[in-house]
PDB file of C-alpha atoms in Angstrom:
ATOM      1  CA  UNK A   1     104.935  83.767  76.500  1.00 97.00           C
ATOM      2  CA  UNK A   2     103.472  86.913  75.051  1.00 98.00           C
ATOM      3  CA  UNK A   3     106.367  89.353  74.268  1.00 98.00           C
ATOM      4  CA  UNK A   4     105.606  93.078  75.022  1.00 98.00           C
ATOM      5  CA  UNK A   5     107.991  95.470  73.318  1.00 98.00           C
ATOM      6  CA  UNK A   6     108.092  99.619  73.875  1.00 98.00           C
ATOM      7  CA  UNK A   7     109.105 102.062  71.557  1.00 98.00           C
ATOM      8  CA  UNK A   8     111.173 104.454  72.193  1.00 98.00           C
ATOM      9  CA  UNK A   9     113.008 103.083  75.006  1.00 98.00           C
ATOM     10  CA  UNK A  10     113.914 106.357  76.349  1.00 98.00           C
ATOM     11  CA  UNK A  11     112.978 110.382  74.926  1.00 97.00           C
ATOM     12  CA  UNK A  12     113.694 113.680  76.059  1.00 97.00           C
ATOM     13  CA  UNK A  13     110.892 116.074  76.042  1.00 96.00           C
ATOM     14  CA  UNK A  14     110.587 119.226  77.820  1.00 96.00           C
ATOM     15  CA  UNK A  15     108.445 120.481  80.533  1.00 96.00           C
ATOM     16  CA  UNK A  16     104.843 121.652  78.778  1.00 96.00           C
ATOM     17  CA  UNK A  17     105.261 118.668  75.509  1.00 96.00           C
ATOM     18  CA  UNK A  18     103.382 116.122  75.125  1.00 97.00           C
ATOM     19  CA  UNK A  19     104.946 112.104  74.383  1.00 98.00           C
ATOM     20  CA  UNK A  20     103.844 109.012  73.141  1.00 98.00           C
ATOM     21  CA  UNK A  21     104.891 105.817  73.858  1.00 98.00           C
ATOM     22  CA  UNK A  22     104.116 102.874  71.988  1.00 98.00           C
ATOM     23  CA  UNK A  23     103.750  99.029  73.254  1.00 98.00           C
ATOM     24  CA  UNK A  24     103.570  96.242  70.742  1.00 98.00           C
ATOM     25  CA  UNK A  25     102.720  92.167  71.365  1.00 98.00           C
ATOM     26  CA  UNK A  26     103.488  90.008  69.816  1.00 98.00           C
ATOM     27  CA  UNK A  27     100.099  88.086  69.485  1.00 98.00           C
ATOM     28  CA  UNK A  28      96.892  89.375  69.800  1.00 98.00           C
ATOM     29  CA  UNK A  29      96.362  90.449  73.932  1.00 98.00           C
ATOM     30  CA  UNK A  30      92.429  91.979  73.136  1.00 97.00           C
ATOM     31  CA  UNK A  31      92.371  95.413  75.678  1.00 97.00           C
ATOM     32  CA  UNK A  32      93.856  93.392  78.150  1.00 98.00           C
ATOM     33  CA  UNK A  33      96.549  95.979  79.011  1.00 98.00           C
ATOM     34  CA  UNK A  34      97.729  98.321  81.821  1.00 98.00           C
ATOM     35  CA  UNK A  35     100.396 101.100  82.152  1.00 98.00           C
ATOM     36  CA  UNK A  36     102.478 101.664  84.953  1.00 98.00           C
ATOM     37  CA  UNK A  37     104.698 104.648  85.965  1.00 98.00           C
ATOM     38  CA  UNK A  38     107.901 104.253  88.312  1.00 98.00           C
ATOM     39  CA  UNK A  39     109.592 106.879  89.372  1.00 97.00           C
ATOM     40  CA  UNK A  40     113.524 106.687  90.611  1.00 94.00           C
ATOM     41  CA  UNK A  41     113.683 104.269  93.948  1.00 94.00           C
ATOM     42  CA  UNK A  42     109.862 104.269  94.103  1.00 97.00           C
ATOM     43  CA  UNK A  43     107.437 101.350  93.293  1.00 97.00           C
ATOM     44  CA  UNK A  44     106.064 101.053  90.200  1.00 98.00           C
ATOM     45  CA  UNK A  45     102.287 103.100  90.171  1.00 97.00           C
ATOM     46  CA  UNK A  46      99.550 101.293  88.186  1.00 97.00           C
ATOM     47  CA  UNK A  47      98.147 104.537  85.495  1.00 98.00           C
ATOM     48  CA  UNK A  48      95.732 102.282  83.545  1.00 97.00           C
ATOM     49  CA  UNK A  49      93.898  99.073  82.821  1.00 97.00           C
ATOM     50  CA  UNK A  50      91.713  97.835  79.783  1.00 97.00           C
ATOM     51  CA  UNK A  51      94.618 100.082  77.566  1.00 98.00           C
ATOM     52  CA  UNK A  52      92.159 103.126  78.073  1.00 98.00           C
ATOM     53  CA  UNK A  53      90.290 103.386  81.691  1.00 98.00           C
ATOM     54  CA  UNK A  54      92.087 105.571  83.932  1.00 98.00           C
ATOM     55  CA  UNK A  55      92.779 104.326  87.687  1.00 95.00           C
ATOM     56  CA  UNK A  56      90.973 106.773  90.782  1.00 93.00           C
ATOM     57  CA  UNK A  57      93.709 109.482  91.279  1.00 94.00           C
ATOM     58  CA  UNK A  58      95.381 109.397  87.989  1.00 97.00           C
ATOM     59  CA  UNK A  59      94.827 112.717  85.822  1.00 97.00           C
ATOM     60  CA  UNK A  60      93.255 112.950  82.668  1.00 97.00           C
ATOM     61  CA  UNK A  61      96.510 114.277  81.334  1.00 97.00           C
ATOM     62  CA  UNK A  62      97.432 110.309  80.606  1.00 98.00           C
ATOM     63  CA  UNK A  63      95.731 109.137  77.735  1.00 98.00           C
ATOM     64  CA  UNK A  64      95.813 105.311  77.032  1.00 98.00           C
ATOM     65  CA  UNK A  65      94.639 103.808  73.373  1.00 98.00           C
ATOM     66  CA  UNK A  66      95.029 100.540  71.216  1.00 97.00           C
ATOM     67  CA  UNK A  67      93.619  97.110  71.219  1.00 96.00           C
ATOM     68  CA  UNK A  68      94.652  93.906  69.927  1.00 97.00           C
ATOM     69  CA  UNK A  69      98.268  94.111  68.933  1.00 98.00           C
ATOM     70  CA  UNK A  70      99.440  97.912  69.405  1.00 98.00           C
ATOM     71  CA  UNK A  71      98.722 100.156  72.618  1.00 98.00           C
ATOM     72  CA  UNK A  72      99.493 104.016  73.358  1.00 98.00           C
ATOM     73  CA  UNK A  73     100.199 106.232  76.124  1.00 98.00           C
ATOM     74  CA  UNK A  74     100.023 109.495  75.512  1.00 98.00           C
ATOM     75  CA  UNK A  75     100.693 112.307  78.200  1.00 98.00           C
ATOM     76  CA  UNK A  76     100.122 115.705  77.689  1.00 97.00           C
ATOM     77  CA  UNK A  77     101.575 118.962  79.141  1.00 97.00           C
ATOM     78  CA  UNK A  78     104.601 117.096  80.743  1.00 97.00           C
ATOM     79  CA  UNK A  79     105.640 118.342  84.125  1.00 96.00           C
ATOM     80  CA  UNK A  80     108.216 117.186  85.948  1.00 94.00           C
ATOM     81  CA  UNK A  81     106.601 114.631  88.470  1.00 95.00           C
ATOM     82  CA  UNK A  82     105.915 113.023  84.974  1.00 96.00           C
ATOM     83  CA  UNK A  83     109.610 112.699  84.400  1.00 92.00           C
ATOM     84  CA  UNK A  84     109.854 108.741  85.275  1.00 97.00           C
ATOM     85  CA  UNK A  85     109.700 105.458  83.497  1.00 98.00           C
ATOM     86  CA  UNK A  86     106.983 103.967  82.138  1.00 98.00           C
ATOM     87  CA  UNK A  87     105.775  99.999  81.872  1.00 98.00           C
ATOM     88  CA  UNK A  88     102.938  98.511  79.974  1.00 98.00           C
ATOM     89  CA  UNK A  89     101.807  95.109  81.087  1.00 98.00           C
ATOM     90  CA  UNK A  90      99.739  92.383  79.849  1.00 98.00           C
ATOM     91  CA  UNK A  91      96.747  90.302  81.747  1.00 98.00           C
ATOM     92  CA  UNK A  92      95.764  88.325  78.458  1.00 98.00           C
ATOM     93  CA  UNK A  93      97.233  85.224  79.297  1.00 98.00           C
ATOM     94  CA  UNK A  94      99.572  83.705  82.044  1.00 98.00           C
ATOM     95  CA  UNK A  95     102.730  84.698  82.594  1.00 98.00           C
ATOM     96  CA  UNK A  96     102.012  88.313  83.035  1.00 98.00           C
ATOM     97  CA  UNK A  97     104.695  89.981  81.057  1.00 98.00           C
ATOM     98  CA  UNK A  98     105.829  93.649  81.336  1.00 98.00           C
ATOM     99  CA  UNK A  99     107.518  95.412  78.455  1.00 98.00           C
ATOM    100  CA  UNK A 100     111.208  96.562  78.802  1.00 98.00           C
ATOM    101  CA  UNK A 101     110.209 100.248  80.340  1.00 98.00           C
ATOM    102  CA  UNK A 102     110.439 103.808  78.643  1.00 98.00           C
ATOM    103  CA  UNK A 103     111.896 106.602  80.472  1.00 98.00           C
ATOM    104  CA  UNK A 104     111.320 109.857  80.002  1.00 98.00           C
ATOM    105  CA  UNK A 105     113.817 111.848  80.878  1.00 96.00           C
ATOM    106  CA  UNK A 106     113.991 116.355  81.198  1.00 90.00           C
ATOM    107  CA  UNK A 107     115.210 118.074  77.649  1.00 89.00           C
TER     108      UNK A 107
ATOM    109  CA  UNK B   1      93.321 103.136 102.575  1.00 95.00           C
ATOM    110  CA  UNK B   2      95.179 100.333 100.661  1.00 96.00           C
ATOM    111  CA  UNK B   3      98.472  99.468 102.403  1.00 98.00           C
ATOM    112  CA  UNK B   4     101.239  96.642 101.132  1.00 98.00           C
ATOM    113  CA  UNK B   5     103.913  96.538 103.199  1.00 98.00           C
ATOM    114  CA  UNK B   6     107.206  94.073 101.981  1.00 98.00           C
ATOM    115  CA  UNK B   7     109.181  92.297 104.714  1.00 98.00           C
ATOM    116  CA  UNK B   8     112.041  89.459 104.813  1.00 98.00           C
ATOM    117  CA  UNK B   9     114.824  90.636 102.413  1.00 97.00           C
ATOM    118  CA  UNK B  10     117.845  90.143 103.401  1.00 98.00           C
ATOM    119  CA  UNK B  11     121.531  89.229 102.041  1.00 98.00           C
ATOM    120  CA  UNK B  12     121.858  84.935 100.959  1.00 98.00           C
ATOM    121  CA  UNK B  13     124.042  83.083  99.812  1.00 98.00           C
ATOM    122  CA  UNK B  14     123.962  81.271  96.683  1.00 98.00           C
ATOM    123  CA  UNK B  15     121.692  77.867  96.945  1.00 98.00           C
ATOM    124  CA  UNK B  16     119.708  79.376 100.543  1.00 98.00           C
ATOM    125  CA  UNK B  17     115.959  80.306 100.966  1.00 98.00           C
ATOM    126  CA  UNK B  18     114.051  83.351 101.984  1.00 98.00           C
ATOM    127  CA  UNK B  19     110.826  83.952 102.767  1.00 98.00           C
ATOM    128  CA  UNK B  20     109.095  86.951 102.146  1.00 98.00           C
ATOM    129  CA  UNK B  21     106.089  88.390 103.486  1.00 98.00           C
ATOM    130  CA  UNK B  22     103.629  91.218 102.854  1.00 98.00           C
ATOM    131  CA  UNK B  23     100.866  92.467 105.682  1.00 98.00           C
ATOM    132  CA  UNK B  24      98.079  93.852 103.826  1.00 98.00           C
ATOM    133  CA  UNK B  25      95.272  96.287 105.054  1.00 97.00           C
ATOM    134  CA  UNK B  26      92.506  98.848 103.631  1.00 97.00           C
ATOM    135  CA  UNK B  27      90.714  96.329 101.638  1.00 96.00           C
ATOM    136  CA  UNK B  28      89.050  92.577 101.506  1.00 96.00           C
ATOM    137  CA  UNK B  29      90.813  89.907 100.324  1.00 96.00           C
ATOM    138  CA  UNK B  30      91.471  89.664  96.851  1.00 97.00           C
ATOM    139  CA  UNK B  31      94.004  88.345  93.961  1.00 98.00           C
ATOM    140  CA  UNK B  32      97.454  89.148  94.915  1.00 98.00           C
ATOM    141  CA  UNK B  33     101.024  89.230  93.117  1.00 98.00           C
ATOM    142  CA  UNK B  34     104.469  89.286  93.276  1.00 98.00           C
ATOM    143  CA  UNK B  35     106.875  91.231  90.713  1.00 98.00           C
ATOM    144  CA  UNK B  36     110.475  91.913  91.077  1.00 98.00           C
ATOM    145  CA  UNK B  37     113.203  94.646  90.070  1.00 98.00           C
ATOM    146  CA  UNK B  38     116.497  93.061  89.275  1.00 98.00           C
ATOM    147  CA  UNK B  39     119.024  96.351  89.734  1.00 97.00           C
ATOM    148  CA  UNK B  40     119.075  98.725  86.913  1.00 95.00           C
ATOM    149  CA  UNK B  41     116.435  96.803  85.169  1.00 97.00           C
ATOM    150  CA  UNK B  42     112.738  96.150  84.183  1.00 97.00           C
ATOM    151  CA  UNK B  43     109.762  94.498  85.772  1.00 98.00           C
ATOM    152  CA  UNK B  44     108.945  90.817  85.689  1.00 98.00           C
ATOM    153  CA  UNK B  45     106.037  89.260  87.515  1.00 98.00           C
ATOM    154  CA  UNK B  46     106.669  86.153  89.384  1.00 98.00           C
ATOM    155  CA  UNK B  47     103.234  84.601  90.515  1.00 98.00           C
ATOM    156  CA  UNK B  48     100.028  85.594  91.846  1.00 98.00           C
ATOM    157  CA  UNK B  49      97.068  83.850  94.171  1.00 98.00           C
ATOM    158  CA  UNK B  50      93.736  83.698  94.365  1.00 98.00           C
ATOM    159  CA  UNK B  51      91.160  84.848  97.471  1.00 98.00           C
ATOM    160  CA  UNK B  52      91.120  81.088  98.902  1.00 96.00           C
ATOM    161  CA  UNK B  53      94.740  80.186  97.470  1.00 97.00           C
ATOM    162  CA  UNK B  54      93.158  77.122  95.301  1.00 98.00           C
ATOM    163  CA  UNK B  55      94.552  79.307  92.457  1.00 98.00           C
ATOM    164  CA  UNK B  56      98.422  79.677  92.041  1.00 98.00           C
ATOM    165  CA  UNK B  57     100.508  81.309  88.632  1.00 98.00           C
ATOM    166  CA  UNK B  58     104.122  80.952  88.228  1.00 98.00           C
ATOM    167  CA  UNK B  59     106.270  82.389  85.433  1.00 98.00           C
ATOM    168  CA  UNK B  60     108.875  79.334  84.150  1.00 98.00           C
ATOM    169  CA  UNK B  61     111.533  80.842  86.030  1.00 97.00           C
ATOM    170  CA  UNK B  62     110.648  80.625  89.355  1.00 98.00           C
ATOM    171  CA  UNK B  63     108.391  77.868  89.030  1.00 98.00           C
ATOM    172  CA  UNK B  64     109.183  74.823  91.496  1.00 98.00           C
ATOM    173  CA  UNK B  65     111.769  77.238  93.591  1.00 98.00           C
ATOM    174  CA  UNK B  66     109.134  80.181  94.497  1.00 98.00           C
ATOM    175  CA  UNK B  67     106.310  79.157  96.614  1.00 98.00           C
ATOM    176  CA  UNK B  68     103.138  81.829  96.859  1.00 98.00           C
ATOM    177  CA  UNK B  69     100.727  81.189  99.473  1.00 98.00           C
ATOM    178  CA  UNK B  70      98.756  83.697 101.745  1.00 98.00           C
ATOM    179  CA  UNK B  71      97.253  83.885 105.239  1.00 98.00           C
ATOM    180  CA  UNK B  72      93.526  85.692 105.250  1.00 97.00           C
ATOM    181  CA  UNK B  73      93.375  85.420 108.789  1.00 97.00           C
ATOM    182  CA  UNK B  74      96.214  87.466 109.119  1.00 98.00           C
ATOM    183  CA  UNK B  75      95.863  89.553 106.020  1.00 98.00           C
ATOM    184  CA  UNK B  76      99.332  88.367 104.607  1.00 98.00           C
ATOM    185  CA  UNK B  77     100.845  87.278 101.328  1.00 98.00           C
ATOM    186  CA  UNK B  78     104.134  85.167 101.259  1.00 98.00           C
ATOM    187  CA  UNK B  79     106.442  84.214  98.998  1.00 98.00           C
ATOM    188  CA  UNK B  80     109.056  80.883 100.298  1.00 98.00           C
ATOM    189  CA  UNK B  81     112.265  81.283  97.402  1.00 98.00           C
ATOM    190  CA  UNK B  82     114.286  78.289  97.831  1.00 98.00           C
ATOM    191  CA  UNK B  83     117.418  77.372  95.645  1.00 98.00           C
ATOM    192  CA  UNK B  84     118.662  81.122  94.980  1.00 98.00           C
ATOM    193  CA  UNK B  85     121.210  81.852  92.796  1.00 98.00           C
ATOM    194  CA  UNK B  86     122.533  85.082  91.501  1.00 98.00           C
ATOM    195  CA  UNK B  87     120.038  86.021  89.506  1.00 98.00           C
ATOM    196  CA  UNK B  88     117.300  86.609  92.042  1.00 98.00           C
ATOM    197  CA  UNK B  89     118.749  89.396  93.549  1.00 98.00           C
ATOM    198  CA  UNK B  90     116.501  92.169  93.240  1.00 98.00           C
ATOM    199  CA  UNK B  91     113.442  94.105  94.795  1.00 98.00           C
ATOM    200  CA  UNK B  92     110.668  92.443  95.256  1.00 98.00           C
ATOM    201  CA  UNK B  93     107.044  93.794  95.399  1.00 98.00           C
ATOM    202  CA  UNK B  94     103.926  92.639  96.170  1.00 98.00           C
ATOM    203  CA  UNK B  95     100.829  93.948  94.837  1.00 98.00           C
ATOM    204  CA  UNK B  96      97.064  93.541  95.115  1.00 98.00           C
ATOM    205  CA  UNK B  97      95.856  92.597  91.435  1.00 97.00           C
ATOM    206  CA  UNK B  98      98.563  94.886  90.414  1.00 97.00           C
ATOM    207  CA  UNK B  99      96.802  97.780  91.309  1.00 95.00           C
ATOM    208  CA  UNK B 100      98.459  98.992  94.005  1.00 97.00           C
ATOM    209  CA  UNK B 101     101.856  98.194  95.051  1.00 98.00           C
ATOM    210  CA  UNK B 102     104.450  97.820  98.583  1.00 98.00           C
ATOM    211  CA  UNK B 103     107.283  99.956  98.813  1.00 98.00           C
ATOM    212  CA  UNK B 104     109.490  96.711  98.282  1.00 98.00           C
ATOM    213  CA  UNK B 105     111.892  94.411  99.906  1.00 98.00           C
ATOM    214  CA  UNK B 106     115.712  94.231  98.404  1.00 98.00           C
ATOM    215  CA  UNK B 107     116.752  90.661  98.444  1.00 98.00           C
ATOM    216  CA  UNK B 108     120.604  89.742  97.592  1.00 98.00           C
ATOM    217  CA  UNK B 109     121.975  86.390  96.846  1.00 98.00           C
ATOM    218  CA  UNK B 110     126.001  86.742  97.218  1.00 97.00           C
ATOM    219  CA  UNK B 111     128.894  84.514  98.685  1.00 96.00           C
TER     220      UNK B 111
END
């Protein structure tokens, strides 16, 4: 199975910063990653597909990047519906596997 | 407007079955998942269809216990768990293509 690990697993940031979260596999996945926020006792919200093209709704505050091995999120001027925890996933090949989550949590 | 909603979960004990379902409306039919929550913890996807159900993916775990199959006729996704143990307790969601997502259905396997 294609193992998806995040880095950092959590941060602190403050309202108005801007994060990055990383998401490495461990073989080579092509763009064939999405990103996924979940906020506390909500279901997870797909952000992204292809590691860059933005779902309808989703502000261009979220910036995904990265092919091949290593993907980024990046999302700028945080506010605090951003506060949540974030998933990437990978459609290469079957199973789907999600990495372990990074949550971003109010400085 | 895309609506998933989750239905079935309940409380089971160790060894029972469950069957969950998910009614579907807003769009045609397409590829469909299922992903769970175990409490406190991360995402893992369980299996998905295709439009006519001739397609089925399992992840090892689940594989010969979980069941996917879906209804077009009645615009509804299932999901027959069998053998439960422990482990399977958690939320489970379904999803169209992993796009958008239910709300989720809580499913616990306790004596």
């Amino acid at each position: 199975d294609i193992q998806l690990t995040q880095s950092p697993s959590s941060l602190s940031a403050s309202v108005g910063d801007s994060v990055t979260i990383t998401c490495r596999a461990n073989q080579v996945i092509s763009d064939s990653l999405s990103w996924f926020q979940q906020r506390p006792g909500k279901a997870p919200k797909s952000l992204m597909y292809g590691a860059s093209k933005l779902h309808s709704g989703v502000p261009s505050k979220f910036k995904g990047s990265g092919s091949g091995t290593v993907f980024t999120l990046t999302i700028s001027n945080l506010q605090p519906e951003d506060f949540a925890t974030y998933f990437c996933l990978q459609y290469y090949r079957y199973p789907r596997t999600f990495g372990q989550g990074t949550k971003v949590e109010i400085k | 407007e895309v609506q998933l909603v989750e239905s079935g979960g309940a409380l089971v004990q160790p060894g029972g079955s469950l069957r969950l379902s998910c009614a579907t409306s807003g769009f045609s039919p397409d590829w469909m998942d299922w992903v769970r929550q175990a409490p406190g913890k991360g995402l893992e996807w369980l299996a998905n269809i295709n439009v006519d159900g001739s397609e089925k993916y399992y992840v090892d775990s689940v594989r010969g216990r979980f069941t996917i199959s879906r209804d077009n006729a009645k615009n509804s996704l299932y999901l027959q768990m069998d053998s439960l143990g422990a482990e399977d307790t958690a939320v489970y969601y379904c999803s169209k293509r992993l796009d958008f997502w239910g709300q989720g259905t809580l499913v616990t396997v306790s004596s």
